[in-house]
Amino acid sequence: MNSHINKYILPVLIPGVCVLVILDALTKYYALYYLQQKITIIPNILSLVYAQNTGIAFSIPLEGILLKIVTLALIFGIFYYYWKYESHKDNTLLHFSFALIFAGALGNAWERIFIGYVTDFISLQGFAIFNLADSFISLGALGLAYYYWKYTP
């Protein structure tokens, strides 16, 4: 294992991903047990409402064993790509973006595989209901888009 992997991945990324997965799980627990009715945060824009999502991200319909297989394949594929092609690079944005994606993917995969649905609770008017894990994935994807736009030829 090279020193870069020891320097960034083991002491920083793995604990960071774990913290984000735990934060996601705690918010889902709160939604499941304490979000009995809709809570309006910003009228006609943002509210909290409990929902069970048996589909894929942002309520896209894909269910059952196929969804579980696709979920695991995506997680392993993204991890393999990161490990093989990106883990050696010295760029904080790159590693942070992948950490967000891994945390979001693991947070949702855990529920999807072992419970059969993902807990969603953040509702934007005119958009899907989602959770922190979905937000982590989206922010990580935006970070990667910016990284590849700015730092690659």
Short mmCIF file of N, CA and C in Angstrom, two decimals:
data_model
loop_
_atom_site.label_atom_id
_atom_site.label_comp_id
_atom_site.label_asym_id
_atom_site.label_seq_id
_atom_site.Cartn_x
_atom_site.Cartn_y
_atom_site.Cartn_z
N MET A 1 0.85 -1.17 0.00
CA MET A 1 0.00 0.00 0.00
C MET A 1 0.90 1.24 0.00
N ASN A 2 0.67 2.15 -0.93
CA ASN A 2 1.56 3.31 -0.99
C ASN A 2 1.24 4.33 0.11
N SER A 3 2.18 5.27 0.32
CA SER A 3 2.03 6.22 1.42
C SER A 3 0.84 7.15 1.22
N HIS A 4 0.50 7.45 -0.03
CA HIS A 4 -0.65 8.33 -0.28
C HIS A 4 -1.94 7.70 0.23
N ILE A 5 -2.08 6.41 -0.03
CA ILE A 5 -3.28 5.72 0.44
C ILE A 5 -3.31 5.72 1.96
N ASN A 6 -2.18 5.46 2.59
CA ASN A 6 -2.13 5.52 4.05
C ASN A 6 -2.45 6.92 4.56
N LYS A 7 -1.94 7.94 3.87
CA LYS A 7 -2.09 9.33 4.31
C LYS A 7 -3.53 9.83 4.21
N TYR A 8 -4.24 9.49 3.16
CA TYR A 8 -5.57 10.04 2.92
C TYR A 8 -6.71 9.06 3.19
N ILE A 9 -6.60 7.87 2.65
CA ILE A 9 -7.74 6.97 2.68
C ILE A 9 -7.98 6.38 4.07
N LEU A 10 -6.97 5.81 4.65
CA LEU A 10 -7.20 5.14 5.93
C LEU A 10 -7.52 6.10 7.07
N PRO A 11 -6.73 7.14 7.32
CA PRO A 11 -7.03 7.97 8.48
C PRO A 11 -8.10 9.05 8.26
N VAL A 12 -8.40 9.39 7.03
CA VAL A 12 -9.33 10.50 6.78
C VAL A 12 -10.62 10.03 6.13
N LEU A 13 -10.53 9.36 4.99
CA LEU A 13 -11.74 9.02 4.24
C LEU A 13 -12.60 7.97 4.93
N ILE A 14 -11.99 6.91 5.42
CA ILE A 14 -12.79 5.85 6.03
C ILE A 14 -13.55 6.37 7.26
N PRO A 15 -12.88 7.06 8.21
CA PRO A 15 -13.66 7.62 9.33
C PRO A 15 -14.70 8.65 8.87
N GLY A 16 -14.35 9.46 7.88
CA GLY A 16 -15.30 10.45 7.37
C GLY A 16 -16.54 9.80 6.79
N VAL A 17 -16.35 8.75 6.00
CA VAL A 17 -17.48 8.02 5.44
C VAL A 17 -18.32 7.42 6.57
N CYS A 18 -17.67 6.85 7.57
CA CYS A 18 -18.40 6.26 8.70
C CYS A 18 -19.24 7.30 9.43
N VAL A 19 -18.68 8.47 9.67
CA VAL A 19 -19.42 9.54 10.35
C VAL A 19 -20.65 9.94 9.52
N LEU A 20 -20.48 10.09 8.21
CA LEU A 20 -21.61 10.48 7.36
C LEU A 20 -22.68 9.39 7.31
N VAL A 21 -22.27 8.12 7.26
CA VAL A 21 -23.24 7.02 7.26
C VAL A 21 -24.02 7.02 8.57
N ILE A 22 -23.34 7.24 9.68
CA ILE A 22 -24.02 7.30 10.98
C ILE A 22 -24.98 8.49 11.04
N LEU A 23 -24.55 9.65 10.56
CA LEU A 23 -25.42 10.83 10.53
C LEU A 23 -26.68 10.54 9.70
N ASP A 24 -26.49 9.91 8.54
CA ASP A 24 -27.63 9.54 7.70
C ASP A 24 -28.56 8.59 8.44
N ALA A 25 -27.99 7.59 9.10
CA ALA A 25 -28.80 6.61 9.83
C ALA A 25 -29.57 7.27 10.97
N LEU A 26 -28.93 8.19 11.68
CA LEU A 26 -29.62 8.88 12.78
C LEU A 26 -30.79 9.72 12.28
N THR A 27 -30.62 10.40 11.16
CA THR A 27 -31.73 11.21 10.63
C THR A 27 -32.87 10.32 10.14
N LYS A 28 -32.54 9.17 9.57
CA LYS A 28 -33.58 8.23 9.13
C LYS A 28 -34.31 7.65 10.34
N TYR A 29 -33.56 7.35 11.40
CA TYR A 29 -34.17 6.86 12.63
C TYR A 29 -35.14 7.90 13.18
N TYR A 30 -34.69 9.15 13.22
CA TYR A 30 -35.56 10.24 13.68
C TYR A 30 -36.84 10.30 12.83
N ALA A 31 -36.67 10.24 11.52
CA ALA A 31 -37.84 10.32 10.62
C ALA A 31 -38.79 9.16 10.88
N LEU A 32 -38.25 7.97 11.05
CA LEU A 32 -39.08 6.78 11.26
C LEU A 32 -39.86 6.86 12.57
N TYR A 33 -39.21 7.26 13.64
CA TYR A 33 -39.84 7.19 14.95
C TYR A 33 -40.45 8.49 15.47
N TYR A 34 -40.06 9.62 14.92
CA TYR A 34 -40.53 10.89 15.47
C TYR A 34 -41.24 11.79 14.47
N LEU A 35 -41.16 11.49 13.21
CA LEU A 35 -41.80 12.34 12.20
C LEU A 35 -43.18 11.77 11.89
N GLN A 36 -44.12 12.04 12.80
CA GLN A 36 -45.46 11.48 12.69
C GLN A 36 -46.33 12.21 11.68
N GLN A 37 -46.06 13.48 11.49
CA GLN A 37 -46.81 14.27 10.52
C GLN A 37 -45.86 15.23 9.82
N LYS A 38 -46.32 15.77 8.74
CA LYS A 38 -45.51 16.71 7.95
C LYS A 38 -45.14 17.93 8.78
N ILE A 39 -43.86 18.32 8.68
CA ILE A 39 -43.38 19.54 9.34
C ILE A 39 -42.94 20.50 8.25
N THR A 40 -43.59 21.65 8.19
CA THR A 40 -43.24 22.65 7.19
C THR A 40 -42.08 23.49 7.71
N ILE A 41 -41.01 23.56 6.94
CA ILE A 41 -39.84 24.36 7.29
C ILE A 41 -39.93 25.73 6.61
N ILE A 42 -40.11 25.72 5.30
CA ILE A 42 -40.33 26.94 4.50
C ILE A 42 -41.60 26.69 3.70
N PRO A 43 -42.68 27.43 3.99
CA PRO A 43 -43.96 27.17 3.31
C PRO A 43 -43.82 27.12 1.79
N ASN A 44 -44.46 26.11 1.21
CA ASN A 44 -44.50 25.88 -0.24
C ASN A 44 -43.13 25.61 -0.86
N ILE A 45 -42.11 25.37 -0.03
CA ILE A 45 -40.78 25.07 -0.56
C ILE A 45 -40.18 23.82 0.08
N LEU A 46 -40.03 23.82 1.40
CA LEU A 46 -39.31 22.76 2.10
C LEU A 46 -40.11 22.25 3.28
N SER A 47 -40.24 20.92 3.35
CA SER A 47 -40.90 20.30 4.50
C SER A 47 -40.25 18.96 4.80
N LEU A 48 -40.55 18.44 5.97
CA LEU A 48 -40.11 17.11 6.37
C LEU A 48 -41.33 16.22 6.42
N VAL A 49 -41.26 15.09 5.75
CA VAL A 49 -42.37 14.15 5.71
C VAL A 49 -41.79 12.75 5.53
N TYR A 50 -42.27 11.80 6.33
CA TYR A 50 -41.77 10.43 6.27
C TYR A 50 -42.29 9.72 5.03
N ALA A 51 -41.38 9.01 4.35
CA ALA A 51 -41.78 8.21 3.18
C ALA A 51 -40.86 7.00 3.07
N GLN A 52 -41.43 5.89 2.61
CA GLN A 52 -40.65 4.69 2.32
C GLN A 52 -40.46 4.61 0.82
N ASN A 53 -39.21 4.60 0.39
CA ASN A 53 -38.88 4.57 -1.03
C ASN A 53 -38.39 3.18 -1.40
N THR A 54 -39.19 2.46 -2.16
CA THR A 54 -38.78 1.12 -2.60
C THR A 54 -38.06 1.18 -3.95
N GLY A 55 -38.01 2.36 -4.54
CA GLY A 55 -37.31 2.53 -5.81
C GLY A 55 -35.87 2.95 -5.59
N ILE A 56 -35.28 3.52 -6.61
CA ILE A 56 -33.89 3.96 -6.55
C ILE A 56 -33.88 5.45 -6.19
N ALA A 57 -32.78 6.12 -6.28
CA ALA A 57 -32.62 7.51 -5.84
C ALA A 57 -33.72 8.41 -6.36
N PHE A 58 -34.17 9.32 -5.50
CA PHE A 58 -35.20 10.31 -5.83
C PHE A 58 -36.47 9.65 -6.35
N SER A 59 -36.80 8.47 -5.80
CA SER A 59 -38.05 7.75 -6.10
C SER A 59 -38.16 7.23 -7.53
N ILE A 60 -37.05 7.06 -8.21
CA ILE A 60 -37.07 6.46 -9.55
C ILE A 60 -37.47 4.99 -9.38
N PRO A 61 -38.48 4.50 -10.09
CA PRO A 61 -38.97 3.14 -9.86
C PRO A 61 -38.05 2.05 -10.43
N LEU A 62 -37.47 1.27 -9.56
CA LEU A 62 -36.68 0.07 -9.88
C LEU A 62 -36.67 -0.71 -8.58
N GLU A 63 -37.22 -1.92 -8.58
CA GLU A 63 -37.46 -2.60 -7.31
C GLU A 63 -36.94 -4.03 -7.30
N GLY A 64 -37.05 -4.67 -6.13
CA GLY A 64 -36.76 -6.07 -5.94
C GLY A 64 -35.28 -6.42 -6.01
N ILE A 65 -35.03 -7.67 -6.36
CA ILE A 65 -33.67 -8.19 -6.40
C ILE A 65 -32.83 -7.46 -7.44
N LEU A 66 -33.45 -7.05 -8.54
CA LEU A 66 -32.71 -6.30 -9.56
C LEU A 66 -32.14 -5.01 -8.98
N LEU A 67 -32.92 -4.33 -8.16
CA LEU A 67 -32.44 -3.10 -7.53
C LEU A 67 -31.27 -3.38 -6.60
N LYS A 68 -31.35 -4.46 -5.85
CA LYS A 68 -30.25 -4.82 -4.94
C LYS A 68 -28.98 -5.14 -5.72
N ILE A 69 -29.12 -5.85 -6.81
CA ILE A 69 -27.96 -6.19 -7.64
C ILE A 69 -27.37 -4.94 -8.26
N VAL A 70 -28.22 -4.08 -8.80
CA VAL A 70 -27.74 -2.83 -9.40
C VAL A 70 -27.05 -1.97 -8.35
N THR A 71 -27.63 -1.89 -7.15
CA THR A 71 -27.04 -1.10 -6.07
C THR A 71 -25.64 -1.59 -5.74
N LEU A 72 -25.49 -2.89 -5.50
CA LEU A 72 -24.18 -3.43 -5.16
C LEU A 72 -23.19 -3.29 -6.30
N ALA A 73 -23.64 -3.51 -7.53
CA ALA A 73 -22.75 -3.37 -8.68
C ALA A 73 -22.25 -1.93 -8.82
N LEU A 74 -23.13 -0.96 -8.62
CA LEU A 74 -22.72 0.44 -8.69
C LEU A 74 -21.72 0.79 -7.60
N ILE A 75 -21.98 0.35 -6.38
CA ILE A 75 -21.06 0.65 -5.28
C ILE A 75 -19.68 0.05 -5.56
N PHE A 76 -19.65 -1.23 -5.92
CA PHE A 76 -18.36 -1.87 -6.20
C PHE A 76 -17.68 -1.26 -7.41
N GLY A 77 -18.46 -0.93 -8.43
CA GLY A 77 -17.89 -0.31 -9.62
C GLY A 77 -17.27 1.04 -9.34
N ILE A 78 -17.97 1.86 -8.58
CA ILE A 78 -17.44 3.19 -8.23
C ILE A 78 -16.21 3.04 -7.34
N PHE A 79 -16.25 2.13 -6.38
CA PHE A 79 -15.09 1.93 -5.51
C PHE A 79 -13.89 1.44 -6.31
N TYR A 80 -14.12 0.50 -7.22
CA TYR A 80 -13.02 -0.02 -8.05
C TYR A 80 -12.41 1.11 -8.88
N TYR A 81 -13.25 1.90 -9.50
CA TYR A 81 -12.75 3.02 -10.30
C TYR A 81 -11.93 3.96 -9.43
N TYR A 82 -12.44 4.30 -8.28
CA TYR A 82 -11.72 5.21 -7.38
C TYR A 82 -10.37 4.61 -6.98
N TRP A 83 -10.39 3.37 -6.54
CA TRP A 83 -9.17 2.71 -6.06
C TRP A 83 -8.13 2.61 -7.17
N LYS A 84 -8.55 2.23 -8.36
CA LYS A 84 -7.62 1.98 -9.46
C LYS A 84 -7.12 3.27 -10.10
N TYR A 85 -8.00 4.25 -10.29
CA TYR A 85 -7.64 5.41 -11.11
C TYR A 85 -7.51 6.73 -10.35
N GLU A 86 -8.10 6.85 -9.19
CA GLU A 86 -8.14 8.16 -8.54
C GLU A 86 -7.50 8.22 -7.16
N SER A 87 -7.38 7.11 -6.46
CA SER A 87 -6.93 7.14 -5.07
C SER A 87 -5.52 7.67 -4.89
N HIS A 88 -4.70 7.59 -5.91
CA HIS A 88 -3.31 8.06 -5.81
C HIS A 88 -3.16 9.57 -6.01
N LYS A 89 -4.21 10.22 -6.47
CA LYS A 89 -4.13 11.65 -6.78
C LYS A 89 -4.18 12.49 -5.50
N ASP A 90 -3.47 13.60 -5.53
CA ASP A 90 -3.37 14.47 -4.36
C ASP A 90 -4.30 15.68 -4.54
N ASN A 91 -5.62 15.43 -4.39
CA ASN A 91 -6.59 16.50 -4.53
C ASN A 91 -7.71 16.29 -3.51
N THR A 92 -7.84 17.20 -2.59
CA THR A 92 -8.82 17.08 -1.52
C THR A 92 -10.24 17.02 -2.05
N LEU A 93 -10.57 17.86 -3.04
CA LEU A 93 -11.92 17.86 -3.61
C LEU A 93 -12.26 16.50 -4.18
N LEU A 94 -11.34 15.89 -4.88
CA LEU A 94 -11.57 14.57 -5.48
C LEU A 94 -11.89 13.54 -4.41
N HIS A 95 -11.06 13.46 -3.38
CA HIS A 95 -11.27 12.46 -2.33
C HIS A 95 -12.53 12.75 -1.51
N PHE A 96 -12.78 14.01 -1.22
CA PHE A 96 -13.97 14.38 -0.47
C PHE A 96 -15.23 14.04 -1.27
N SER A 97 -15.21 14.29 -2.57
CA SER A 97 -16.36 14.00 -3.42
C SER A 97 -16.65 12.50 -3.45
N PHE A 98 -15.61 11.69 -3.60
CA PHE A 98 -15.82 10.24 -3.57
C PHE A 98 -16.30 9.79 -2.19
N ALA A 99 -15.79 10.39 -1.13
CA ALA A 99 -16.24 10.04 0.22
C ALA A 99 -17.74 10.31 0.38
N LEU A 100 -18.20 11.44 -0.12
CA LEU A 100 -19.63 11.75 -0.07
C LEU A 100 -20.45 10.70 -0.83
N ILE A 101 -19.98 10.34 -2.01
CA ILE A 101 -20.69 9.34 -2.82
C ILE A 101 -20.72 7.99 -2.11
N PHE A 102 -19.57 7.56 -1.57
CA PHE A 102 -19.53 6.29 -0.85
C PHE A 102 -20.46 6.31 0.36
N ALA A 103 -20.43 7.39 1.13
CA ALA A 103 -21.28 7.48 2.31
C ALA A 103 -22.76 7.41 1.94
N GLY A 104 -23.15 8.16 0.93
CA GLY A 104 -24.54 8.14 0.50
C GLY A 104 -24.96 6.78 -0.04
N ALA A 105 -24.10 6.19 -0.84
CA ALA A 105 -24.41 4.88 -1.42
C ALA A 105 -24.53 3.82 -0.33
N LEU A 106 -23.61 3.83 0.62
CA LEU A 106 -23.66 2.84 1.70
C LEU A 106 -24.86 3.06 2.61
N GLY A 107 -25.17 4.32 2.91
CA GLY A 107 -26.32 4.62 3.77
C GLY A 107 -27.62 4.13 3.18
N ASN A 108 -27.81 4.34 1.90
CA ASN A 108 -29.04 3.88 1.24
C ASN A 108 -29.01 2.38 0.97
N ALA A 109 -27.85 1.84 0.61
CA ALA A 109 -27.75 0.41 0.31
C ALA A 109 -28.08 -0.43 1.53
N TRP A 110 -27.61 -0.01 2.68
CA TRP A 110 -27.88 -0.76 3.92
C TRP A 110 -29.38 -0.95 4.10
N GLU A 111 -30.13 0.12 4.03
CA GLU A 111 -31.58 0.02 4.19
C GLU A 111 -32.23 -0.78 3.07
N ARG A 112 -31.83 -0.48 1.85
CA ARG A 112 -32.44 -1.12 0.69
C ARG A 112 -32.26 -2.64 0.74
N ILE A 113 -31.06 -3.09 1.11
CA ILE A 113 -30.77 -4.52 1.10
C ILE A 113 -31.38 -5.23 2.30
N PHE A 114 -31.29 -4.62 3.49
CA PHE A 114 -31.71 -5.32 4.70
C PHE A 114 -33.13 -5.02 5.14
N ILE A 115 -33.70 -3.90 4.73
CA ILE A 115 -35.06 -3.55 5.12
C ILE A 115 -36.02 -3.65 3.94
N GLY A 116 -35.51 -3.38 2.74
CA GLY A 116 -36.35 -3.46 1.54
C GLY A 116 -36.82 -2.12 1.03
N TYR A 117 -36.51 -1.08 1.75
CA TYR A 117 -36.85 0.27 1.31
C TYR A 117 -35.85 1.25 1.93
N VAL A 118 -35.86 2.47 1.43
CA VAL A 118 -35.02 3.54 1.97
C VAL A 118 -35.93 4.59 2.58
N THR A 119 -35.57 5.07 3.75
CA THR A 119 -36.33 6.10 4.43
C THR A 119 -36.00 7.46 3.82
N ASP A 120 -37.00 8.13 3.30
CA ASP A 120 -36.86 9.49 2.77
C ASP A 120 -37.69 10.42 3.65
N PHE A 121 -37.26 11.68 3.75
CA PHE A 121 -38.00 12.59 4.63
C PHE A 121 -37.84 14.07 4.27
N ILE A 122 -36.97 14.42 3.35
CA ILE A 122 -36.80 15.82 2.96
C ILE A 122 -37.62 16.05 1.70
N SER A 123 -38.56 16.97 1.76
CA SER A 123 -39.45 17.21 0.63
C SER A 123 -39.29 18.63 0.11
N LEU A 124 -38.90 18.74 -1.14
CA LEU A 124 -38.88 20.03 -1.83
C LEU A 124 -40.09 20.09 -2.74
N GLN A 125 -40.87 21.15 -2.62
CA GLN A 125 -42.08 21.31 -3.43
C GLN A 125 -41.77 21.10 -4.91
N GLY A 126 -42.51 20.25 -5.57
CA GLY A 126 -42.33 20.00 -6.99
C GLY A 126 -41.15 19.11 -7.32
N PHE A 127 -40.54 18.49 -6.31
CA PHE A 127 -39.40 17.61 -6.52
C PHE A 127 -39.63 16.36 -5.68
N ALA A 128 -38.77 15.39 -5.80
CA ALA A 128 -38.92 14.14 -5.06
C ALA A 128 -38.64 14.33 -3.57
N ILE A 129 -39.08 13.35 -2.79
CA ILE A 129 -38.71 13.28 -1.38
C ILE A 129 -37.40 12.51 -1.32
N PHE A 130 -36.45 13.00 -0.52
CA PHE A 130 -35.13 12.37 -0.48
C PHE A 130 -34.59 12.40 0.94
N ASN A 131 -33.33 11.98 1.12
CA ASN A 131 -32.72 11.92 2.44
C ASN A 131 -31.29 12.46 2.38
N LEU A 132 -30.60 12.42 3.51
CA LEU A 132 -29.22 12.93 3.52
C LEU A 132 -28.31 12.13 2.60
N ALA A 133 -28.49 10.81 2.55
CA ALA A 133 -27.65 9.99 1.68
C ALA A 133 -27.78 10.42 0.22
N ASP A 134 -28.99 10.69 -0.22
CA ASP A 134 -29.19 11.20 -1.58
C ASP A 134 -28.47 12.52 -1.77
N SER A 135 -28.52 13.37 -0.75
CA SER A 135 -27.84 14.66 -0.81
C SER A 135 -26.33 14.47 -0.89
N PHE A 136 -25.80 13.53 -0.10
CA PHE A 136 -24.36 13.25 -0.16
C PHE A 136 -23.95 12.83 -1.56
N ILE A 137 -24.72 11.93 -2.16
CA ILE A 137 -24.41 11.45 -3.51
C ILE A 137 -24.45 12.61 -4.50
N SER A 138 -25.48 13.42 -4.41
CA SER A 138 -25.61 14.56 -5.34
C SER A 138 -24.47 15.56 -5.17
N LEU A 139 -24.14 15.90 -3.93
CA LEU A 139 -23.03 16.83 -3.69
C LEU A 139 -21.70 16.24 -4.14
N GLY A 140 -21.51 14.94 -3.91
CA GLY A 140 -20.29 14.28 -4.38
C GLY A 140 -20.20 14.30 -5.89
N ALA A 141 -21.31 14.05 -6.56
CA ALA A 141 -21.33 14.08 -8.03
C ALA A 141 -21.03 15.48 -8.55
N LEU A 142 -21.58 16.50 -7.89
CA LEU A 142 -21.27 17.88 -8.29
C LEU A 142 -19.78 18.19 -8.07
N GLY A 143 -19.24 17.72 -6.95
CA GLY A 143 -17.82 17.91 -6.69
C GLY A 143 -16.96 17.24 -7.74
N LEU A 144 -17.33 16.02 -8.14
CA LEU A 144 -16.57 15.33 -9.19
C LEU A 144 -16.70 16.04 -10.52
N ALA A 145 -17.89 16.51 -10.84
CA ALA A 145 -18.07 17.24 -12.11
C ALA A 145 -17.17 18.46 -12.14
N TYR A 146 -17.12 19.19 -11.03
CA TYR A 146 -16.26 20.37 -10.97
C TYR A 146 -14.79 19.97 -11.06
N TYR A 147 -14.42 18.92 -10.34
CA TYR A 147 -13.02 18.45 -10.37
C TYR A 147 -12.61 18.10 -11.80
N TYR A 148 -13.41 17.28 -12.49
CA TYR A 148 -13.04 16.86 -13.84
C TYR A 148 -13.07 18.03 -14.82
N TRP A 149 -13.95 18.98 -14.61
CA TRP A 149 -14.01 20.16 -15.47
C TRP A 149 -12.78 21.04 -15.25
N LYS A 150 -12.40 21.22 -13.99
CA LYS A 150 -11.33 22.15 -13.65
C LYS A 150 -9.92 21.55 -13.76
N TYR A 151 -9.77 20.28 -13.39
CA TYR A 151 -8.43 19.71 -13.22
C TYR A 151 -8.01 18.66 -14.25
N THR A 152 -8.88 18.33 -15.17
CA THR A 152 -8.47 17.35 -16.18
C THR A 152 -8.48 18.00 -17.56
N PRO A 153 -7.58 17.53 -18.43
CA PRO A 153 -7.51 18.13 -19.78
C PRO A 153 -8.71 17.79 -20.64
#
